[in-house]
Coordinates of N, CA and C and ligand atoms in Angstrom, one line a residue:
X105 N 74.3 294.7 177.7 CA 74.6 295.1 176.3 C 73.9 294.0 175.4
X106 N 73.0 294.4 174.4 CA 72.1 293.7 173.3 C 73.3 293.7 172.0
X107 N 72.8 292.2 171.7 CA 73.8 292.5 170.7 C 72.8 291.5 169.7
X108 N 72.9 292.3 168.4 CA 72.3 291.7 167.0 C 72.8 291.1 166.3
X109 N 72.2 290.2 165.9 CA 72.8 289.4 164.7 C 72.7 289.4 163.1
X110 N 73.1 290.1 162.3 CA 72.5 290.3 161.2 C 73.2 289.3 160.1
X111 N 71.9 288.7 159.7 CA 72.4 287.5 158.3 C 72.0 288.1 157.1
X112 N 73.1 288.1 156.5 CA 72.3 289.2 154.8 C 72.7 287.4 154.0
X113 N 71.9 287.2 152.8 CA 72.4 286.5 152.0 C 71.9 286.6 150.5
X114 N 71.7 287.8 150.5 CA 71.6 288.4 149.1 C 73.2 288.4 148.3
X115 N 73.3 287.9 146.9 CA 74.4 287.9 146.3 C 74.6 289.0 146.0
X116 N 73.9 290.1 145.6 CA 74.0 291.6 145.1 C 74.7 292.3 145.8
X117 N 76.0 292.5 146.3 CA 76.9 293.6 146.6 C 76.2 295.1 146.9
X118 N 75.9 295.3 145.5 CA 76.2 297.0 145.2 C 74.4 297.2 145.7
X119 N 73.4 297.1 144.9 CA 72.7 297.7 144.9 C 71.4 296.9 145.6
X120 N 71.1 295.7 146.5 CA 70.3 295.0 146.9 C 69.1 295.6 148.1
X121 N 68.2 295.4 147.5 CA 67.0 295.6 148.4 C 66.9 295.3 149.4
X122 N 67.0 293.8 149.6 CA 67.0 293.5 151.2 C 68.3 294.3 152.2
X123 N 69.0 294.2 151.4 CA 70.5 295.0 152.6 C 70.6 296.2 152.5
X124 N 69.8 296.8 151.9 CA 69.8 298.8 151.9 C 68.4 299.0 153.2
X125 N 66.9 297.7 153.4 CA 65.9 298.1 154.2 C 67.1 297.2 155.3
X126 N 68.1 296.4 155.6 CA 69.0 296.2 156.6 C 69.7 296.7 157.3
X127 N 70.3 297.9 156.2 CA 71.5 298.7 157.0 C 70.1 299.9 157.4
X128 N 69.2 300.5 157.0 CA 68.0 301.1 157.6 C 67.6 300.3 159.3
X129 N 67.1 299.4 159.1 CA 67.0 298.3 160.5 C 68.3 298.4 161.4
X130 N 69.6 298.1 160.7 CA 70.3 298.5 161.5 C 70.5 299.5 162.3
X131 N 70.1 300.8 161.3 CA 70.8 302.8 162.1 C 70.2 302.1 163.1
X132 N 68.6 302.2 163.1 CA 67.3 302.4 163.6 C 67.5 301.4 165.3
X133 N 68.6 300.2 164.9 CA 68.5 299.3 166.1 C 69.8 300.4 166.9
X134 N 70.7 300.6 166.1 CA 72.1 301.1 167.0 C 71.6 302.7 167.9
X135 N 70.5 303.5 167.0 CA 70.4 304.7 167.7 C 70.1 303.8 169.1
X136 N 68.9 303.4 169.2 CA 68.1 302.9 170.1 C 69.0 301.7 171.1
X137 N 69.8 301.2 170.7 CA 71.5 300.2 171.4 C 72.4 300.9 171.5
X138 N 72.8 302.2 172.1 CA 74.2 303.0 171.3 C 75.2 301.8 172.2
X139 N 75.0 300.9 173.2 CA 76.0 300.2 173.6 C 75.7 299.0 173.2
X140 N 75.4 298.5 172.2 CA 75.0 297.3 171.9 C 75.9 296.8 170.4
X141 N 76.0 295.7 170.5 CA 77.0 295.1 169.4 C 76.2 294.5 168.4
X142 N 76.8 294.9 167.0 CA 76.2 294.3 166.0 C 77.4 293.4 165.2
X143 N 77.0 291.9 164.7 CA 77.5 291.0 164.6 C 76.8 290.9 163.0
X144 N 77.7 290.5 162.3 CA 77.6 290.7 160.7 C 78.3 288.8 160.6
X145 N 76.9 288.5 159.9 CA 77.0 287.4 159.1 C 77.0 287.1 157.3
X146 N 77.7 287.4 156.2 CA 77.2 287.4 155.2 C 77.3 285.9 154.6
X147 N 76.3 285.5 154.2 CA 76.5 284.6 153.4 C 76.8 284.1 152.2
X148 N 77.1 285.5 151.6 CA 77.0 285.8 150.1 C 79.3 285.9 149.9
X149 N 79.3 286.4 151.1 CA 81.2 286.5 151.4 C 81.5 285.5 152.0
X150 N 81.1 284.8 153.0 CA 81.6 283.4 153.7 C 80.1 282.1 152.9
X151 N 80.4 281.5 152.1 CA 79.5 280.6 151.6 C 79.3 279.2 152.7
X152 N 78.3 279.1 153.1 CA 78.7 277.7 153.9 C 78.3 276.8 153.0
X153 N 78.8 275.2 153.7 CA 79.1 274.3 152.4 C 78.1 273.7 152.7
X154 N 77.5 272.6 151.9 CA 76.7 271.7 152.0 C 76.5 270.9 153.3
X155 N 74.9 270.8 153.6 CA 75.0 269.6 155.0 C 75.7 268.2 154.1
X156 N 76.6 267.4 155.2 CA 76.7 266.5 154.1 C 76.4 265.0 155.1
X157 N 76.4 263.8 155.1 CA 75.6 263.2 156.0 C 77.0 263.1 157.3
X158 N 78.3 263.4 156.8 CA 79.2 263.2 158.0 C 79.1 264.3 159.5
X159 N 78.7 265.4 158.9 CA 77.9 266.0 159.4 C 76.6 266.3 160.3
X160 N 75.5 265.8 159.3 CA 74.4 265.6 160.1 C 74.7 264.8 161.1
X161 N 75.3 263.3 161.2 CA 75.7 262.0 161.8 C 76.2 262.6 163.0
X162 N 77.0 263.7 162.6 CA 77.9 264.2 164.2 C 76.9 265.1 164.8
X163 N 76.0 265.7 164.3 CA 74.9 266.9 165.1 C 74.5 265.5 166.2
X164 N 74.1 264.1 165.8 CA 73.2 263.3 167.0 C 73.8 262.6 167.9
X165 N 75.0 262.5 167.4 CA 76.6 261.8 168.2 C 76.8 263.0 169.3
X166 N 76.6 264.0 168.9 CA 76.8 265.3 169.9 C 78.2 265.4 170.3
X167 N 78.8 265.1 169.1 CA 80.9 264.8 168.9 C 80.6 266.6 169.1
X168 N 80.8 267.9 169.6 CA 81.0 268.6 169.9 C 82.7 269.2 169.5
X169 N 83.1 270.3 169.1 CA 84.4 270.6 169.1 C 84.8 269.6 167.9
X170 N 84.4 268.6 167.2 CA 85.0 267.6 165.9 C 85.1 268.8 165.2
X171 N 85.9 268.1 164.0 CA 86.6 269.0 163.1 C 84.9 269.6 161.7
X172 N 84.6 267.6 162.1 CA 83.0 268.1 160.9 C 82.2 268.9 161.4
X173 N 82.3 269.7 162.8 CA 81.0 270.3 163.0 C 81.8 271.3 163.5
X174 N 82.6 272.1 163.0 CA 83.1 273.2 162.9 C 82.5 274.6 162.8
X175 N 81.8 274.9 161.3 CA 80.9 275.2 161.2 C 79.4 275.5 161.6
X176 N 78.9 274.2 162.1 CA 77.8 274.2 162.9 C 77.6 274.7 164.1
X177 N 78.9 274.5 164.7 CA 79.4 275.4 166.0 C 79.2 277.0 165.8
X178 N 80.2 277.3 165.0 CA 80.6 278.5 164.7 C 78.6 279.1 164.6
X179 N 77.9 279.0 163.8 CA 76.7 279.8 163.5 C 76.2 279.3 164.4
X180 N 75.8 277.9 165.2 CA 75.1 277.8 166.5 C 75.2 279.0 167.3
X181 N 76.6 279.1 167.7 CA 76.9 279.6 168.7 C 76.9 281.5 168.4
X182 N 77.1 281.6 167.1 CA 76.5 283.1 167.1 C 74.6 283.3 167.8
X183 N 73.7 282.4 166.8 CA 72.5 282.4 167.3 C 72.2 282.3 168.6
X184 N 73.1 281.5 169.3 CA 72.7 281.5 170.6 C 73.0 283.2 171.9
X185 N 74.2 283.3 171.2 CA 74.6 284.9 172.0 C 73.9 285.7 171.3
X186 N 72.9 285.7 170.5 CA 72.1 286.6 170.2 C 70.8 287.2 170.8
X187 N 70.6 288.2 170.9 CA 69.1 289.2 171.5 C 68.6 289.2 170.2
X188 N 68.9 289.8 169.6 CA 68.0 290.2 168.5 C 68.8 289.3 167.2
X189 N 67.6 288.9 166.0 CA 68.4 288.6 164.8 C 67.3 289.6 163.9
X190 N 68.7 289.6 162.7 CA 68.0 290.5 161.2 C 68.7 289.4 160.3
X191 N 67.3 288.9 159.7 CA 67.5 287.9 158.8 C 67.3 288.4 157.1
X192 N 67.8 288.9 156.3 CA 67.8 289.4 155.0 C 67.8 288.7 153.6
X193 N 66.7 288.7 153.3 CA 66.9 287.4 152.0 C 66.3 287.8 151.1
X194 N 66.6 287.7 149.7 CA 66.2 287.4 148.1 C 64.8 286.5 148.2
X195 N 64.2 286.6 147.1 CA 63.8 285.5 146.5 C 64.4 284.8 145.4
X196 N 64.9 283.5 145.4 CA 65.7 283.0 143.8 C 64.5 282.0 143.6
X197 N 64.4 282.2 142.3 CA 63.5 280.8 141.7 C 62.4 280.2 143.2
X198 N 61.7 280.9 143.2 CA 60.5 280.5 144.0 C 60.8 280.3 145.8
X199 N 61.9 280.6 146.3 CA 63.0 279.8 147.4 C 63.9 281.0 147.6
X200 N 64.7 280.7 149.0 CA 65.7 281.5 149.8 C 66.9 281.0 148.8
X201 N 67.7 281.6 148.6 CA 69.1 281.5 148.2 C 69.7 279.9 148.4
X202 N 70.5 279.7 147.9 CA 71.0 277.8 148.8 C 71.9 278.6 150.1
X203 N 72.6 279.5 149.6 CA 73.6 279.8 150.7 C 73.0 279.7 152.0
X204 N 71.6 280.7 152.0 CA 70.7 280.4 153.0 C 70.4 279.4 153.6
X205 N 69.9 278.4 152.5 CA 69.1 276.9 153.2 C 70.5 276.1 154.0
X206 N 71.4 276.3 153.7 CA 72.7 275.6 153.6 C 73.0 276.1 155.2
X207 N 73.0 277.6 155.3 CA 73.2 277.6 156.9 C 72.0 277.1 157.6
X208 N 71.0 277.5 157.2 CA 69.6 276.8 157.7 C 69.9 275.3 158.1
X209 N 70.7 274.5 157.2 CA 70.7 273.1 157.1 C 72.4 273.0 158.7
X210 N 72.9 274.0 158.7 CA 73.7 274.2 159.8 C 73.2 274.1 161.1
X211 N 72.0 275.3 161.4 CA 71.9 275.5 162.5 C 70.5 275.0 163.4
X212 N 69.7 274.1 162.5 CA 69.0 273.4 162.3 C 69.2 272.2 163.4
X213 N 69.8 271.8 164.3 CA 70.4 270.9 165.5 C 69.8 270.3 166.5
X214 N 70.1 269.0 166.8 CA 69.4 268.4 168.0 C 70.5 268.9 168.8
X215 N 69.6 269.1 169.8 CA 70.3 269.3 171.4 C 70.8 270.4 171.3
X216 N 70.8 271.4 170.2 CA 71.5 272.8 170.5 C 70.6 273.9 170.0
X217 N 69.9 273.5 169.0 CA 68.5 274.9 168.8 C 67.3 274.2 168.9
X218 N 67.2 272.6 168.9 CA 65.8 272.1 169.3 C 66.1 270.5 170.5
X219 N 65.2 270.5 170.7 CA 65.3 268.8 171.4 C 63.9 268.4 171.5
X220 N 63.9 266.8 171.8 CA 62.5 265.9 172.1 C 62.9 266.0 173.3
X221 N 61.4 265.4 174.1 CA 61.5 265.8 175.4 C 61.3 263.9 175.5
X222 N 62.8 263.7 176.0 CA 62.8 262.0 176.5 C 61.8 261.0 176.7
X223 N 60.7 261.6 177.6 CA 59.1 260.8 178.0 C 58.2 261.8 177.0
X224 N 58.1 262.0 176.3 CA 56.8 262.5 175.5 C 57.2 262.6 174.2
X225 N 58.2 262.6 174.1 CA 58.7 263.2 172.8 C 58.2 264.3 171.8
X226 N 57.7 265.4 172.9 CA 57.7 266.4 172.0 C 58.7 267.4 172.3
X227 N 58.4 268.0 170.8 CA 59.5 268.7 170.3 C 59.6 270.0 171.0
X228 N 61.0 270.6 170.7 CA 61.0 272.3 171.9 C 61.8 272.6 171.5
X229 N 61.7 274.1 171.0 CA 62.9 275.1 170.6 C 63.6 275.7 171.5
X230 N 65.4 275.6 171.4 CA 66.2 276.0 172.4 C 66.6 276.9 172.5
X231 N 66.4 278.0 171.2 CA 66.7 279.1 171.5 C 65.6 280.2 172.0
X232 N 65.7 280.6 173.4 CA 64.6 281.2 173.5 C 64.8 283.0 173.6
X233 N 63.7 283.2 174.5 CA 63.3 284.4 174.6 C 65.0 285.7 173.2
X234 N 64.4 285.5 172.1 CA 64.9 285.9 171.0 C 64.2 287.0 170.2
X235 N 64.3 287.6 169.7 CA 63.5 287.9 168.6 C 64.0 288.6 167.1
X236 N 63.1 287.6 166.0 CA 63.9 287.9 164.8 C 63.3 289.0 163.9
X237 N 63.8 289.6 163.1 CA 63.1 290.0 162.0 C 63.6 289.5 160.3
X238 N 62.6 289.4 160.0 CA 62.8 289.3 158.7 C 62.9 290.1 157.5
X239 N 63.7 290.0 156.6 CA 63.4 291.0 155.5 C 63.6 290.0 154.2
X240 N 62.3 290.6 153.1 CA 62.9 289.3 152.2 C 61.9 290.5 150.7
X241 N 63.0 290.1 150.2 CA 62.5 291.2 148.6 C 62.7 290.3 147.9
X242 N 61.6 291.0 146.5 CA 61.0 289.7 145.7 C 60.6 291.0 144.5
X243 N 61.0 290.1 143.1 CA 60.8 290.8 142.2 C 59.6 291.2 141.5
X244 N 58.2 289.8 142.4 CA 57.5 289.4 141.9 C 56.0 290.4 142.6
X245 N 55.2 290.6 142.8 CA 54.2 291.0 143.6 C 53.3 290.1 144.4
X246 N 52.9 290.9 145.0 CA 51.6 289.6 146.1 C 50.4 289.3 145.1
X247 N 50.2 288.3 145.6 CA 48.8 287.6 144.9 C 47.9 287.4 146.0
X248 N 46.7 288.5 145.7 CA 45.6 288.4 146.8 C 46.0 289.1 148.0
X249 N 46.7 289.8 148.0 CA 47.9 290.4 149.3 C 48.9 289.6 149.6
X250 N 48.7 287.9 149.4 CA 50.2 287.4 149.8 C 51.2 287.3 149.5
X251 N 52.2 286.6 149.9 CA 53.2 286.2 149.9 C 53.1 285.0 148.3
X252 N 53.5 285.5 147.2 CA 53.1 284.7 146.1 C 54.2 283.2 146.1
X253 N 55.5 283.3 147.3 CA 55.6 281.7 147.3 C 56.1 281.4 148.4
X254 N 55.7 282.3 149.8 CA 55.8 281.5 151.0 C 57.0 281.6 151.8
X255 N 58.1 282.6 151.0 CA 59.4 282.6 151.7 C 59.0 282.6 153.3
X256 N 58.6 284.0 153.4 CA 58.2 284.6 154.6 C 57.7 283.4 155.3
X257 N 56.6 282.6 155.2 CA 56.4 281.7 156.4 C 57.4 280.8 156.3
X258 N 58.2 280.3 155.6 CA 59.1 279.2 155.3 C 59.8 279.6 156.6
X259 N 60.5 280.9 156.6 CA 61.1 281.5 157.6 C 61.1 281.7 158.6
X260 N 59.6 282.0 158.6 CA 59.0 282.0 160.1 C 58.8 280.9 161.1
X261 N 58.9 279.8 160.1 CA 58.6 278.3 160.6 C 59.7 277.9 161.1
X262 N 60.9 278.1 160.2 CA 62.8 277.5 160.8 C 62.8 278.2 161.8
X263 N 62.5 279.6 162.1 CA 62.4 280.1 163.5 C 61.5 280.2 164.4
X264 N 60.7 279.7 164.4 CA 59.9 278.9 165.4 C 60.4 277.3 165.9
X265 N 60.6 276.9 164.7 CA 61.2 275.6 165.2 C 62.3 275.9 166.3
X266 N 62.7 276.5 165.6 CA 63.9 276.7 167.2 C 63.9 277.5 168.6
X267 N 62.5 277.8 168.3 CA 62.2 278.4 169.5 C 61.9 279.4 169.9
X268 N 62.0 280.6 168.5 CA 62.5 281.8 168.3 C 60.7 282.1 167.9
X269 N 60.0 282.8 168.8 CA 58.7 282.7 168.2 C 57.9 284.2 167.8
X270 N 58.9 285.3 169.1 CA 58.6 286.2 168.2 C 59.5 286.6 166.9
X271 N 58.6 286.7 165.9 CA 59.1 286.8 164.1 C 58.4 288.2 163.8
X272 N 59.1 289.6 163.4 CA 58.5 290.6 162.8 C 58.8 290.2 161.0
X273 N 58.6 290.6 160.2 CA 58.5 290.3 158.4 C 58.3 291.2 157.7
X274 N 59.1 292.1 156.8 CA 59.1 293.0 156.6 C 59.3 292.7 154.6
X275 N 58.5 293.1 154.2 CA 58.1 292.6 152.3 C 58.6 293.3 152.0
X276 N 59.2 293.3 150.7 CA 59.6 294.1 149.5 C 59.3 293.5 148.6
X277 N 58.5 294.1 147.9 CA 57.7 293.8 146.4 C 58.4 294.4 145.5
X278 N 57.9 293.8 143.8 CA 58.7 294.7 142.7 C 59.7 295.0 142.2
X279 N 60.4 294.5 143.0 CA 62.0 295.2 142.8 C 62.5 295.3 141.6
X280 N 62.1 294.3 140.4 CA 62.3 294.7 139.2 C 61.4 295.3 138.3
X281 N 60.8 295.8 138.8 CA 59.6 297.2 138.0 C 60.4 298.1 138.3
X282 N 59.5 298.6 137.3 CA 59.8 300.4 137.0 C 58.9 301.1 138.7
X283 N 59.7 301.8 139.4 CA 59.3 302.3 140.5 C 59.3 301.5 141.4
X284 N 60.3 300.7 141.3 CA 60.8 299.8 142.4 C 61.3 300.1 143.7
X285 N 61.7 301.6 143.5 CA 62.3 302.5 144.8 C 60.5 302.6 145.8
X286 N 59.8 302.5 145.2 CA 58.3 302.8 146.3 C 58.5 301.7 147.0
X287 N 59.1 300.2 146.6 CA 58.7 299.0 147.5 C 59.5 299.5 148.7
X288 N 60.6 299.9 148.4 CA 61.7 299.7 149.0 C 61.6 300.8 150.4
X289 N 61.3 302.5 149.9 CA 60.4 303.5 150.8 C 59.2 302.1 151.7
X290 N 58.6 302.1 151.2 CA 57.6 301.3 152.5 C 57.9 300.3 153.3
X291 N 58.8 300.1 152.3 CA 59.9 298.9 153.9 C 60.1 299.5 154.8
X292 N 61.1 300.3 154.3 CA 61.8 301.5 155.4 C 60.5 302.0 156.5
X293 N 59.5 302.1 155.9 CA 58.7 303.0 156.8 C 58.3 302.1 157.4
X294 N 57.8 301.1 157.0 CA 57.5 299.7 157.9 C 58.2 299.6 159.3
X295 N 59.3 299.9 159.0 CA 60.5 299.2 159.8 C 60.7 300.5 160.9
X296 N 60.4 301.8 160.3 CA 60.7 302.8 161.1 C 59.3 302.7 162.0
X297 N 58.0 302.1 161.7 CA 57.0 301.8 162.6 C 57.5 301.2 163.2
X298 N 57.5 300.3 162.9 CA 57.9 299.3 164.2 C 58.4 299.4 165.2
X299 N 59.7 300.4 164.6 CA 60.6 300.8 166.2 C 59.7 301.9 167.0
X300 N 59.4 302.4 166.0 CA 58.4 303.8 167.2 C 57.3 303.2 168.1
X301 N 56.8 301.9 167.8 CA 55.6 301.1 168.2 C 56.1 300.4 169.3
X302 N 57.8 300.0 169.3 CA 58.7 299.3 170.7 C 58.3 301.1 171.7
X303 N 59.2 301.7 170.8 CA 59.2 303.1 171.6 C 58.3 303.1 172.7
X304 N 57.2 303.4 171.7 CA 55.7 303.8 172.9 C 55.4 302.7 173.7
X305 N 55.3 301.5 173.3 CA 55.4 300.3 174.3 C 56.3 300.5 175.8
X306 N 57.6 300.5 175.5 CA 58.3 301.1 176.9 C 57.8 302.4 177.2
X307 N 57.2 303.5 176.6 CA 57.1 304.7 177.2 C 55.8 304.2 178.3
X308 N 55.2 303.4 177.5 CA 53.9 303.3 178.1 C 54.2 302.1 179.8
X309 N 54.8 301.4 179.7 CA 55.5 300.3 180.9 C 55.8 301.1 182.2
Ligands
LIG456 C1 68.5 283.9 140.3 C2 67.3 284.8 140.6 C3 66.1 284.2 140.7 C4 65.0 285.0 141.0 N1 63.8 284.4 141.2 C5 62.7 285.2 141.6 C6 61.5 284.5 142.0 O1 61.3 283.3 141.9 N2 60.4 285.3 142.3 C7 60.6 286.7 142.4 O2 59.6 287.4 142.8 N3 61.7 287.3 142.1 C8 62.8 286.6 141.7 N4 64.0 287.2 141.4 C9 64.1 288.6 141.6 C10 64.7 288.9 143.0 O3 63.9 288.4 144.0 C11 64.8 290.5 143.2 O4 65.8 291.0 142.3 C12 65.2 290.9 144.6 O5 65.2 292.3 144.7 C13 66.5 290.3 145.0 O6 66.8 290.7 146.4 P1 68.0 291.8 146.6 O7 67.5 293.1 146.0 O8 68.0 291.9 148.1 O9 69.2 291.3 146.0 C14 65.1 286.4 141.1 C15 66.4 287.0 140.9 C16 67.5 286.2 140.7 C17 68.8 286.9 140.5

């Protein structure tokens, strides 16, 4: 049984971009899992709190089960019993939400999503064979086709760092234009590619 993880951290309740092309990602994962569990993270209803340094201090002490790394536990340990993740984000002022950075600054860990290797000291992501997707809507449009401030690789980098290397990325532009429902249709269709592209992959195997 596959079981997904889905992090929304859009503040918008009612009407938000990223979590309308999420609960779409979702149907799309559950037709395709009908025995598979989906695990709801919001960050926008549970706020995590600041890294603060008593914290960080306990991630390299590897104090495990302490009261300060409560938290850190709790979202480690979703990421790690995860198959798939669906990561859903805003753009605020040029940047991911804080709520976001804030679990980011959680699950971010020596010895539990990354480690140095004792004789060489290079670095290695511990969560493996994973795969995430991204969704991240933006009011703003691409410049030159890009990403006009980088969310998307920001993203793609926190999850690589930990190991997590295949990353799918799914854009929403515009969202506060007029015809802002078009960004939102080609997400969806994006996302409904994608899965028909897994499809034929296994058909083809
Ligand atoms: C506080 C705040 C800051 C924002 N900053 C940006 C920004 O820097 N760049 C941008 O393209 N859009 C910005 N926007 C617009 C949002 O990215 C846009 O409304 C997006 O659709 C929000 O995601 P959601 O629909 O999933 O809630 C901002 C919106 C808010 C509320």
């Amino acid at each position: 049984m596959k079981t997904l993880l889905r992090i929304d951290s859009s503040f918008n309740l009612q009407d938000s971009f990223s979590r309308q092309a999420g609960d779409h990602f979702e149907q799309l994962w559950k037709t395709r899992n009908p025995e598979g569990k989906v695990v709801h993270r919001d960050l926008a209803k549970t706020i995590p709190p600041h890294l603060t340094h008593k914290v960080y201090n306990a991630f390299s002490l590897g104090t495990e089960g302490e009261h300060a790394l409560e938290v850190s536990d709790e979202l480690v340990s979703e990421l790690e019993k995860a198959d798939e993740i669906l990561l859903g984000s805003p753009v605020y002022n040029y940047g991911v939400p804080s709520t976001l950075k804030a679990y980011i600054d959680h699950v971010i860990r020596i010895n539990r999503t990354f480690a140095y290797d004792p004789k060489t000291y290079i670095r290695k992501g511990l969560l493996e064979n994973k795969t995430a997707n991204i969704i991240v809507a933006r009011g703003g449009t691409p410049i030159n086709g890009e990403s006009p401030d980088g969310v998307e690789a920001y993203l793609e980098g926190i999850l690589n760092f930990m190991g997590i290397d295949r990353v799918n990325s799914f854009s929403i532009y515009g969202t506060t234009y007029e015809g802002s429902e078009s960004g939102l249709q080609s997400s969806k269709k994006a996302i409904k590619e994608y899965f028909k592209s897994i499809d034929h992959a296994k058909e083809e195997a």
